[in-house]
PDB file of C-alpha atoms in Angstrom:
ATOM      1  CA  UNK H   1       3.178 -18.773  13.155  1.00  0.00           C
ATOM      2  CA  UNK H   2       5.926 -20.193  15.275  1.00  0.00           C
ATOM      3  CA  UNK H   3       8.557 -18.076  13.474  1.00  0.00           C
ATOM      4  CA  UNK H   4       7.121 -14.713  14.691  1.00  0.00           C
ATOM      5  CA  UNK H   5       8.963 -12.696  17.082  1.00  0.00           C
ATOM      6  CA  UNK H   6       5.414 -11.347  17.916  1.00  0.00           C
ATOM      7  CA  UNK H   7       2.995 -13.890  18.515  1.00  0.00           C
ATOM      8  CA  UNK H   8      -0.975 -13.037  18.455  1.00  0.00           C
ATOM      9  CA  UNK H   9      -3.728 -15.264  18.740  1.00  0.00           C
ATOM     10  CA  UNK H  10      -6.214 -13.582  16.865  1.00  0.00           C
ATOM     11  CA  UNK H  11      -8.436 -15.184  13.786  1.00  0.00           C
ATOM     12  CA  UNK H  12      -7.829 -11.477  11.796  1.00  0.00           C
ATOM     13  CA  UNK H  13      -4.387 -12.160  11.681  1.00  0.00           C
ATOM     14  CA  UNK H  14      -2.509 -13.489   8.890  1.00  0.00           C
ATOM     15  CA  UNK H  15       0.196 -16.294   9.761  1.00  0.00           C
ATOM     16  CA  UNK H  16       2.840 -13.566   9.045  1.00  0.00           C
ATOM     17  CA  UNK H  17       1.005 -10.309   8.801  1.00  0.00           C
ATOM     18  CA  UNK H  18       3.418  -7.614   9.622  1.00  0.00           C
ATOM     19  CA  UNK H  19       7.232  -6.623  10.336  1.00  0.00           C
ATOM     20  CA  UNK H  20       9.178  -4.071  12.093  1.00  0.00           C
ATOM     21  CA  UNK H  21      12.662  -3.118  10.460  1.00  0.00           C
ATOM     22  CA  UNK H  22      15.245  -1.074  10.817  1.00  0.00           C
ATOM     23  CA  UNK H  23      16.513   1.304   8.474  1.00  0.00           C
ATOM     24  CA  UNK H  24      19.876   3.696   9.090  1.00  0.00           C
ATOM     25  CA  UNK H  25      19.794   4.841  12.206  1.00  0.00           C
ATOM     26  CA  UNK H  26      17.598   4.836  15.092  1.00  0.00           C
ATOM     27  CA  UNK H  27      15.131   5.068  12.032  1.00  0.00           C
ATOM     28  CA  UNK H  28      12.179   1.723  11.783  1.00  0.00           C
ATOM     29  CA  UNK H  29       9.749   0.812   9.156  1.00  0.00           C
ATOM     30  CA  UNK H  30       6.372  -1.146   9.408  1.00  0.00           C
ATOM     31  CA  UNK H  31       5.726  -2.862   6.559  1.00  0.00           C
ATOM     32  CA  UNK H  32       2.143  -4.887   5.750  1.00  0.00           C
ATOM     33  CA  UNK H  33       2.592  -8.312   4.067  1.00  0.00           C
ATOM     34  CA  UNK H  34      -0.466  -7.823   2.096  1.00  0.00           C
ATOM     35  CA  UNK H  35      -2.323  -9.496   4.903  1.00  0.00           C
ATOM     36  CA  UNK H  36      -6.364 -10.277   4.672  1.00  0.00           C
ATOM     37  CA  UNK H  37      -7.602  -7.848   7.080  1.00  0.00           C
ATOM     38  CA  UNK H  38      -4.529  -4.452   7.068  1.00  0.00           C
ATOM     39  CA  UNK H  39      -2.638  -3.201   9.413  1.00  0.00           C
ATOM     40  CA  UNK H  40      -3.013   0.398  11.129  1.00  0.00           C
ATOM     41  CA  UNK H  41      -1.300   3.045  12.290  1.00  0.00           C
ATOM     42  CA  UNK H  42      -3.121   5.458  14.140  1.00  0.00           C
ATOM     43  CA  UNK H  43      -6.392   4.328  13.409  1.00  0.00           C
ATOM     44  CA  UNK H  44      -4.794   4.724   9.260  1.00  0.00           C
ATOM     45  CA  UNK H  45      -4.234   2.054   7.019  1.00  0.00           C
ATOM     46  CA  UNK H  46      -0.786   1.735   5.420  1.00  0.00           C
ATOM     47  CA  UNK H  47       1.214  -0.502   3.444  1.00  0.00           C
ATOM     48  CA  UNK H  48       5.057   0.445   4.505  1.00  0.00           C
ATOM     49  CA  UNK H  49       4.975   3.432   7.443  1.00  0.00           C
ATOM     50  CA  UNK H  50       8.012   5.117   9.009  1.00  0.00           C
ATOM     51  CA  UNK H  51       7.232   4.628  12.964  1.00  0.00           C
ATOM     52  CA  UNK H  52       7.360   7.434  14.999  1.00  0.00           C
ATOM     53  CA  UNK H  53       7.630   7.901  18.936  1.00  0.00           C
ATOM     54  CA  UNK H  54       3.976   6.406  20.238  1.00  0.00           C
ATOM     55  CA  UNK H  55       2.141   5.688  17.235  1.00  0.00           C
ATOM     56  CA  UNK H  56      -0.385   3.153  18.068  1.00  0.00           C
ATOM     57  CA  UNK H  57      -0.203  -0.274  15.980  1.00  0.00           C
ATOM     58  CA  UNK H  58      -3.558  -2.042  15.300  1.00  0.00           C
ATOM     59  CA  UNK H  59      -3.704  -5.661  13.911  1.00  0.00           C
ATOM     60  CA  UNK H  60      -6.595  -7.773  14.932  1.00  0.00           C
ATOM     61  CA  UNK H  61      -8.456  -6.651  17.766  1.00  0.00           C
ATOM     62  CA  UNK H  62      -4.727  -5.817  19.479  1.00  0.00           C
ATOM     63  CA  UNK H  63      -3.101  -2.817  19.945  1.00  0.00           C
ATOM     64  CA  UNK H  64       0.324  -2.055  20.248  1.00  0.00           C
ATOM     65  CA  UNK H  65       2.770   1.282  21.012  1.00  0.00           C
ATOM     66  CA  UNK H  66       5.865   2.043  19.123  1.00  0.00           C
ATOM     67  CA  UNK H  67       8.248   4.073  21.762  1.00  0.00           C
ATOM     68  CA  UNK H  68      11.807   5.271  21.790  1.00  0.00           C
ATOM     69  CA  UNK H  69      13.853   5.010  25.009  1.00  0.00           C
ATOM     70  CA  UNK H  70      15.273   8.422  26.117  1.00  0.00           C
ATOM     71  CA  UNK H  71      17.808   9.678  23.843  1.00  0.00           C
ATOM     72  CA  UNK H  72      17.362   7.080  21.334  1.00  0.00           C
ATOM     73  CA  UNK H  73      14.454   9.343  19.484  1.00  0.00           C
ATOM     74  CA  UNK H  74      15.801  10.986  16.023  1.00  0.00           C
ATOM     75  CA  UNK H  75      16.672  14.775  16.760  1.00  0.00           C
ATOM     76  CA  UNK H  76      14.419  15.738  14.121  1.00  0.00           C
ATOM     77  CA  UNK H  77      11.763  13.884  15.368  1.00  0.00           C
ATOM     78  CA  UNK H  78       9.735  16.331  16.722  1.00  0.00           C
ATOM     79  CA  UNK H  79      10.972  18.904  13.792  1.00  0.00           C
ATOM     80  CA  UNK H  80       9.986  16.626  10.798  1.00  0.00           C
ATOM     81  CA  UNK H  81       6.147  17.218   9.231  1.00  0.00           C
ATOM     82  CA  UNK H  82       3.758  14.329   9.898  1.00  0.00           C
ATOM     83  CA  UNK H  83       2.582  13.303   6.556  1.00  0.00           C
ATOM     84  CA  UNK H  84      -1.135  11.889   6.432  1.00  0.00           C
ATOM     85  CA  UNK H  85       0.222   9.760   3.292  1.00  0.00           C
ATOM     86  CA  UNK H  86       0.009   5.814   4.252  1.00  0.00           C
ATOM     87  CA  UNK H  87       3.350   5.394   2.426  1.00  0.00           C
ATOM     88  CA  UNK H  88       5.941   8.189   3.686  1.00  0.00           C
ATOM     89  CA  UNK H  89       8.732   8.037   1.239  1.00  0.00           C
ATOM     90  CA  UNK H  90       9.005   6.772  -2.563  1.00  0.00           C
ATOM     91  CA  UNK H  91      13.065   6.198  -3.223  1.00  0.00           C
ATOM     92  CA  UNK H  92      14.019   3.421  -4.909  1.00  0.00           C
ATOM     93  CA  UNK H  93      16.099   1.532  -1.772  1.00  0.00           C
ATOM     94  CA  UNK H  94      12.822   1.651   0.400  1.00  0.00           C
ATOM     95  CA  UNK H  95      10.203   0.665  -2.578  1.00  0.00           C
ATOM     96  CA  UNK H  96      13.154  -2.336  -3.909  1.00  0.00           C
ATOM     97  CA  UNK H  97      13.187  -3.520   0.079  1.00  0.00           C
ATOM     98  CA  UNK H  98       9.445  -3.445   0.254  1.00  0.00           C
ATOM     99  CA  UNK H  99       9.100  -5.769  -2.353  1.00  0.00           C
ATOM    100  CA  UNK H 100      12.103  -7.773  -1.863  1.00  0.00           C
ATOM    101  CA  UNK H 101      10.109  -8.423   2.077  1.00  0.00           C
ATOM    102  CA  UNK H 102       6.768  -9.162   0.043  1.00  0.00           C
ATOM    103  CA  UNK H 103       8.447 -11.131  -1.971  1.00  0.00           C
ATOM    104  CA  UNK H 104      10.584 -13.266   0.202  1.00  0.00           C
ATOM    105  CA  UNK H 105       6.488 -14.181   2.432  1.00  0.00           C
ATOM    106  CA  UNK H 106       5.263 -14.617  -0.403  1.00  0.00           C
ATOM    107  CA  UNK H 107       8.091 -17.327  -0.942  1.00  0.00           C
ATOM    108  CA  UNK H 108       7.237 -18.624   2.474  1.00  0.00           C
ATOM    109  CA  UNK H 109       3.669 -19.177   2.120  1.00  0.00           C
ATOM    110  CA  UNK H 110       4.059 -21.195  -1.005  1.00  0.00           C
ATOM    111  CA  UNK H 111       5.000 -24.077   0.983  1.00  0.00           C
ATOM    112  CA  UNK H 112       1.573 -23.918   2.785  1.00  0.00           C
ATOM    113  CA  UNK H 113      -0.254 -23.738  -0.596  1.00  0.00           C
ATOM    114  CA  UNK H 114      -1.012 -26.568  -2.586  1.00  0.00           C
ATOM    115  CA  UNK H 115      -1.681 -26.190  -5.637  1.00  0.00           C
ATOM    116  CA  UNK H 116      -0.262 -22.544  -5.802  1.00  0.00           C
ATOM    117  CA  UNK H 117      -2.874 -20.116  -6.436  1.00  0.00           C
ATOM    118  CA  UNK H 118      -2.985 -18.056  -9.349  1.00  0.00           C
ATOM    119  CA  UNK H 119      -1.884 -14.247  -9.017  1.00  0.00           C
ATOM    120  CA  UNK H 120      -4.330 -11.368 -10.187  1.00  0.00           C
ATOM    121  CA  UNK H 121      -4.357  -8.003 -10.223  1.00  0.00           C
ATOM    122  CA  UNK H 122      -5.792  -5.716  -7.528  1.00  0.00           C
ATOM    123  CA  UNK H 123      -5.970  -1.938  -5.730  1.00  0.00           C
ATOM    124  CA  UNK H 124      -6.055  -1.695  -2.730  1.00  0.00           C
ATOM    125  CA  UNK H 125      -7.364   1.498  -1.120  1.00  0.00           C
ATOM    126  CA  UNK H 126      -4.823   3.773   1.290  1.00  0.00           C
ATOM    127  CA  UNK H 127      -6.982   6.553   1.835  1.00  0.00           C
ATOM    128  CA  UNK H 128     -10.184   5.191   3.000  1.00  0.00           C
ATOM    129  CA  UNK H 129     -11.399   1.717   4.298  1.00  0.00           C
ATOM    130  CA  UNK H 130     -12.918   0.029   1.155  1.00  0.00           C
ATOM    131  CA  UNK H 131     -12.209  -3.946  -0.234  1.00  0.00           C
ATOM    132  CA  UNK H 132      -9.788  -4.295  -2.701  1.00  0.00           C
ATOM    133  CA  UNK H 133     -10.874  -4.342  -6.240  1.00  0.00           C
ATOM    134  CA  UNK H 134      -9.697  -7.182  -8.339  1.00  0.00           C
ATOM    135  CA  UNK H 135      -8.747  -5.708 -12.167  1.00  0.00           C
ATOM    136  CA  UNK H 136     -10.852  -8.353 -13.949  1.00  0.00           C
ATOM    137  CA  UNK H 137     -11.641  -5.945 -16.802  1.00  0.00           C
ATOM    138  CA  UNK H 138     -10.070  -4.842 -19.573  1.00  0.00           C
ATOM    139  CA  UNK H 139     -10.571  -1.073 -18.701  1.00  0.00           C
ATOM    140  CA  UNK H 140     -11.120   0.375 -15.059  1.00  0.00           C
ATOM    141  CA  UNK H 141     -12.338   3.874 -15.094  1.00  0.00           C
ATOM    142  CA  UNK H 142     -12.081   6.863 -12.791  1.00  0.00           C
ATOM    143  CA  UNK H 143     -13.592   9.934 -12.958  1.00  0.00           C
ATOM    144  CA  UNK H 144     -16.663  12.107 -11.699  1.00  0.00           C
ATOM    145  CA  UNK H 145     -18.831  10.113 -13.830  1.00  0.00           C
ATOM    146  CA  UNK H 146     -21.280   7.829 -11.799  1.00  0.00           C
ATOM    147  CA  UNK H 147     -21.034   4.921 -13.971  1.00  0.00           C
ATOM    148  CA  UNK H 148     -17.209   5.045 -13.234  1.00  0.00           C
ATOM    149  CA  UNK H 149     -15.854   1.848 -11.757  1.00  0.00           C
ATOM    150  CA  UNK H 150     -14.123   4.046  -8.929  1.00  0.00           C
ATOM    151  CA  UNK H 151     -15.890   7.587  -8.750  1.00  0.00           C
ATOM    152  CA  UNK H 152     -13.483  10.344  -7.920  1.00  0.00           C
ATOM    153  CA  UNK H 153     -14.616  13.628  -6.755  1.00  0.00           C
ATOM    154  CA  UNK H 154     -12.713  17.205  -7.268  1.00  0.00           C
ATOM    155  CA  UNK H 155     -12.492  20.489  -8.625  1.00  0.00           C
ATOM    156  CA  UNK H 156     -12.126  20.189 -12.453  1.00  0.00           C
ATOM    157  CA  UNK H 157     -12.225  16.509 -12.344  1.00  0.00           C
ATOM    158  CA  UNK H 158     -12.793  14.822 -15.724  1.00  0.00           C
ATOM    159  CA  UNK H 159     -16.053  12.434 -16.340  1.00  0.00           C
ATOM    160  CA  UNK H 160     -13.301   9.892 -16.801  1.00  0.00           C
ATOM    161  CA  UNK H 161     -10.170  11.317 -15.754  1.00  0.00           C
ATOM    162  CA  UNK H 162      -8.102   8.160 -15.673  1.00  0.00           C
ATOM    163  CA  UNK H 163      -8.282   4.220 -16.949  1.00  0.00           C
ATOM    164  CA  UNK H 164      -6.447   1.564 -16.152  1.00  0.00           C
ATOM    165  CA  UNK H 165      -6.475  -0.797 -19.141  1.00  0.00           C
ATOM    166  CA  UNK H 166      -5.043  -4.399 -19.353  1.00  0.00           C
ATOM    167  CA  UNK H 167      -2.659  -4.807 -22.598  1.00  0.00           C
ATOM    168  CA  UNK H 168      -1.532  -8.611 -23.171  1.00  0.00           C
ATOM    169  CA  UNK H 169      -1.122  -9.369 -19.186  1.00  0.00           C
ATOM    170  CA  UNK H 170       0.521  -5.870 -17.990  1.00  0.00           C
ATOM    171  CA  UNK H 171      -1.474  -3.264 -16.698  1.00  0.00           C
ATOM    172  CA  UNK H 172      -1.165   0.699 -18.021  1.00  0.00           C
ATOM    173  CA  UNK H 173      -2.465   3.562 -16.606  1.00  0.00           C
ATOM    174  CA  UNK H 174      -3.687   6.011 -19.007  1.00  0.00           C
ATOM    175  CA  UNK H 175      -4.884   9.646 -18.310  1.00  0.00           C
ATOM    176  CA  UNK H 176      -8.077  10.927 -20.434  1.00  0.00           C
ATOM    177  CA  UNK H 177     -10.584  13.646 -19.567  1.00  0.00           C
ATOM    178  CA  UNK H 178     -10.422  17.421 -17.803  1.00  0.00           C
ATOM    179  CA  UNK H 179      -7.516  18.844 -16.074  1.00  0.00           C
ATOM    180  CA  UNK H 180      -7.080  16.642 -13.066  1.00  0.00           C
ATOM    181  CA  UNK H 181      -4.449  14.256 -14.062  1.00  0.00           C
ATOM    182  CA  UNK H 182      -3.817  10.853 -12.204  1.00  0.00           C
ATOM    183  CA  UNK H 183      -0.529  10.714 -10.313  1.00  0.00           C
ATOM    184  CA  UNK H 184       2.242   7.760 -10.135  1.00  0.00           C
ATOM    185  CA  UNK H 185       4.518   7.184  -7.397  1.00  0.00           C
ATOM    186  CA  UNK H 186       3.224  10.857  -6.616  1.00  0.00           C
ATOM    187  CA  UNK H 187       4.750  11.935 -10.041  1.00  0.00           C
ATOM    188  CA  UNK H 188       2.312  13.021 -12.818  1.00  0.00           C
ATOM    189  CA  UNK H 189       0.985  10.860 -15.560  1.00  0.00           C
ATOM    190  CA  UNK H 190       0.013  13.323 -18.844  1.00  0.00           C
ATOM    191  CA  UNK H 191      -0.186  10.155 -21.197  1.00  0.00           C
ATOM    192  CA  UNK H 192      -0.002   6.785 -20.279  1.00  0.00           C
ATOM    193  CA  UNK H 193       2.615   4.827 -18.033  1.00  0.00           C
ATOM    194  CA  UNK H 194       3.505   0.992 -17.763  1.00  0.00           C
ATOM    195  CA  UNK H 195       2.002   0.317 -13.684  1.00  0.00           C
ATOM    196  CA  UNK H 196       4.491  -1.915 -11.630  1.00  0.00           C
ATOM    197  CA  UNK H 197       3.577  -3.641  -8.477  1.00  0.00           C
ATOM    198  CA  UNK H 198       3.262  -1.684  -5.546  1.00  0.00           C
ATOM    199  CA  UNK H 199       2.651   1.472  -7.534  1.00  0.00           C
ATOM    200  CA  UNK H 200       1.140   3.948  -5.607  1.00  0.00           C
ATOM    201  CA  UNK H 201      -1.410   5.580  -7.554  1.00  0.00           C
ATOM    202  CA  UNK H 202      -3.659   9.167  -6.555  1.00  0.00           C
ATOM    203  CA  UNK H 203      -6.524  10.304  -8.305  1.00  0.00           C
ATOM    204  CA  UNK H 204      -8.088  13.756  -6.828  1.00  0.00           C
ATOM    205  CA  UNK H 205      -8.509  12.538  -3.257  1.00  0.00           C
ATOM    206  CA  UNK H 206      -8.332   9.304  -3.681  1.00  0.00           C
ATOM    207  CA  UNK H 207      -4.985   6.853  -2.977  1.00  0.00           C
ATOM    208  CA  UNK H 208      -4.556   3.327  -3.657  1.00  0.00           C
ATOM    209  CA  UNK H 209      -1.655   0.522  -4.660  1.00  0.00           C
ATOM    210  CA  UNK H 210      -1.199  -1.603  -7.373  1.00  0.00           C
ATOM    211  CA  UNK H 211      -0.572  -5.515  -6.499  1.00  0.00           C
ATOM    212  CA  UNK H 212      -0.839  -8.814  -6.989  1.00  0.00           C
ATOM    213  CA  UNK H 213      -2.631 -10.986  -4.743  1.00  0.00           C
ATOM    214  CA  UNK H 214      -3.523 -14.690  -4.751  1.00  0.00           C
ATOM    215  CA  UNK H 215      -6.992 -15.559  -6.264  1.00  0.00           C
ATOM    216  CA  UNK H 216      -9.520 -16.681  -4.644  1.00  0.00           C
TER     217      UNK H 216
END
């Protein structure tokens, strides 16, 4: 789109896929607009990723490198543990900007849509490359158990160790079977919590986010 400060002529990328933005600093934030085909970081995808001197951007089939000048680098740079989590941080200024910037394209792309599509539920995976699954049922299970709708592997994992079950239009995550319990916003859930979008939810190895997205 015309509006980008980044223009890339590539038919993987979304009209307005990505942005860059500061935060304190010296300190920047890429953040992915729910786009149709993800943005990377170091061959990883993420929704909302602090950038770090020479981490390699992919969107499309294009590639580009995130670099500090000298002396504008963060003195703790080099001092601060790399996390292999696709979203680094979970405080409530970052998460209420995220979705403030989701938010604000979504408002965008309205104009393009006519009629406006209708909004359902989805994950979408962060730590592995898999399609998003659209919550159409009432209950979504996770466990060990192969008839689960997302199988989770792990030591002392429960047959189903987690569902996600629809309750009048909102969407609660409930913990069940053996001692691995899900996690929320990397906090954990012993019961069952109300999900909100852009959750961030782990089961054993497994990481994904809670959304809305326009139907198909």
């Amino acid at each position: 789109m015309p509006e980008n400060d980044i223009a890339i002529e590539d038919t993987a990328v979304s009209g307005v896929h990505a942005e860059i933005e500061p935060e304190g600093e010296a300190v920047f934030y890429l953040t992915d607009f729910n786009s149709r085909n993800g943005t990377f970081v170091n061959r990883e995808l993420v929704i909302s990723r602090k950038l770090r001197h020479d981490d390699m951007i992919s969107i499309g089939q294009h590639s580009l490198v995130f670099t500090y000048d000298e002396g504008e680098c963060p003195v703790d740079e080099c001092e601060e543990e790399i996390s292999q989590s696709t979203m680094q941080i979970d405080t409530p200024d970052h998460r209420a900007r995220l979705a403030r910037s989701v938010a604000e394209i979504a408002e965008r792309k309205k104009i393009d849509v006519k009629p406006e599509k209708k909004q359902v539920a989805a994950l979408t995976f962060l730590s592995e490359t898999r399609d998003p699954i659209v919550l159409t049922k009432d209950v979504l299970t996770m466990g060990k158990n192969p008839d689960c709708d997302i199988v989770a592997k792990g030591w002392m994992m429960g047959g189903i160790a987690a569902e996600i079950i629809k309750k009048e239009g909102s969407f609660y995550l409930r913990a069940a079977e053996g001692k691995v319990r899900p996690k929320v916003n990397y906090r954990t859930v012993s019961s069952e919590i109300l999900l909100s979008e852009f959750d961030v939810i782990d089961i054993g190895s497994i990481s994904f986010q809670f959304h809305f997205q326009a139907s198909e």
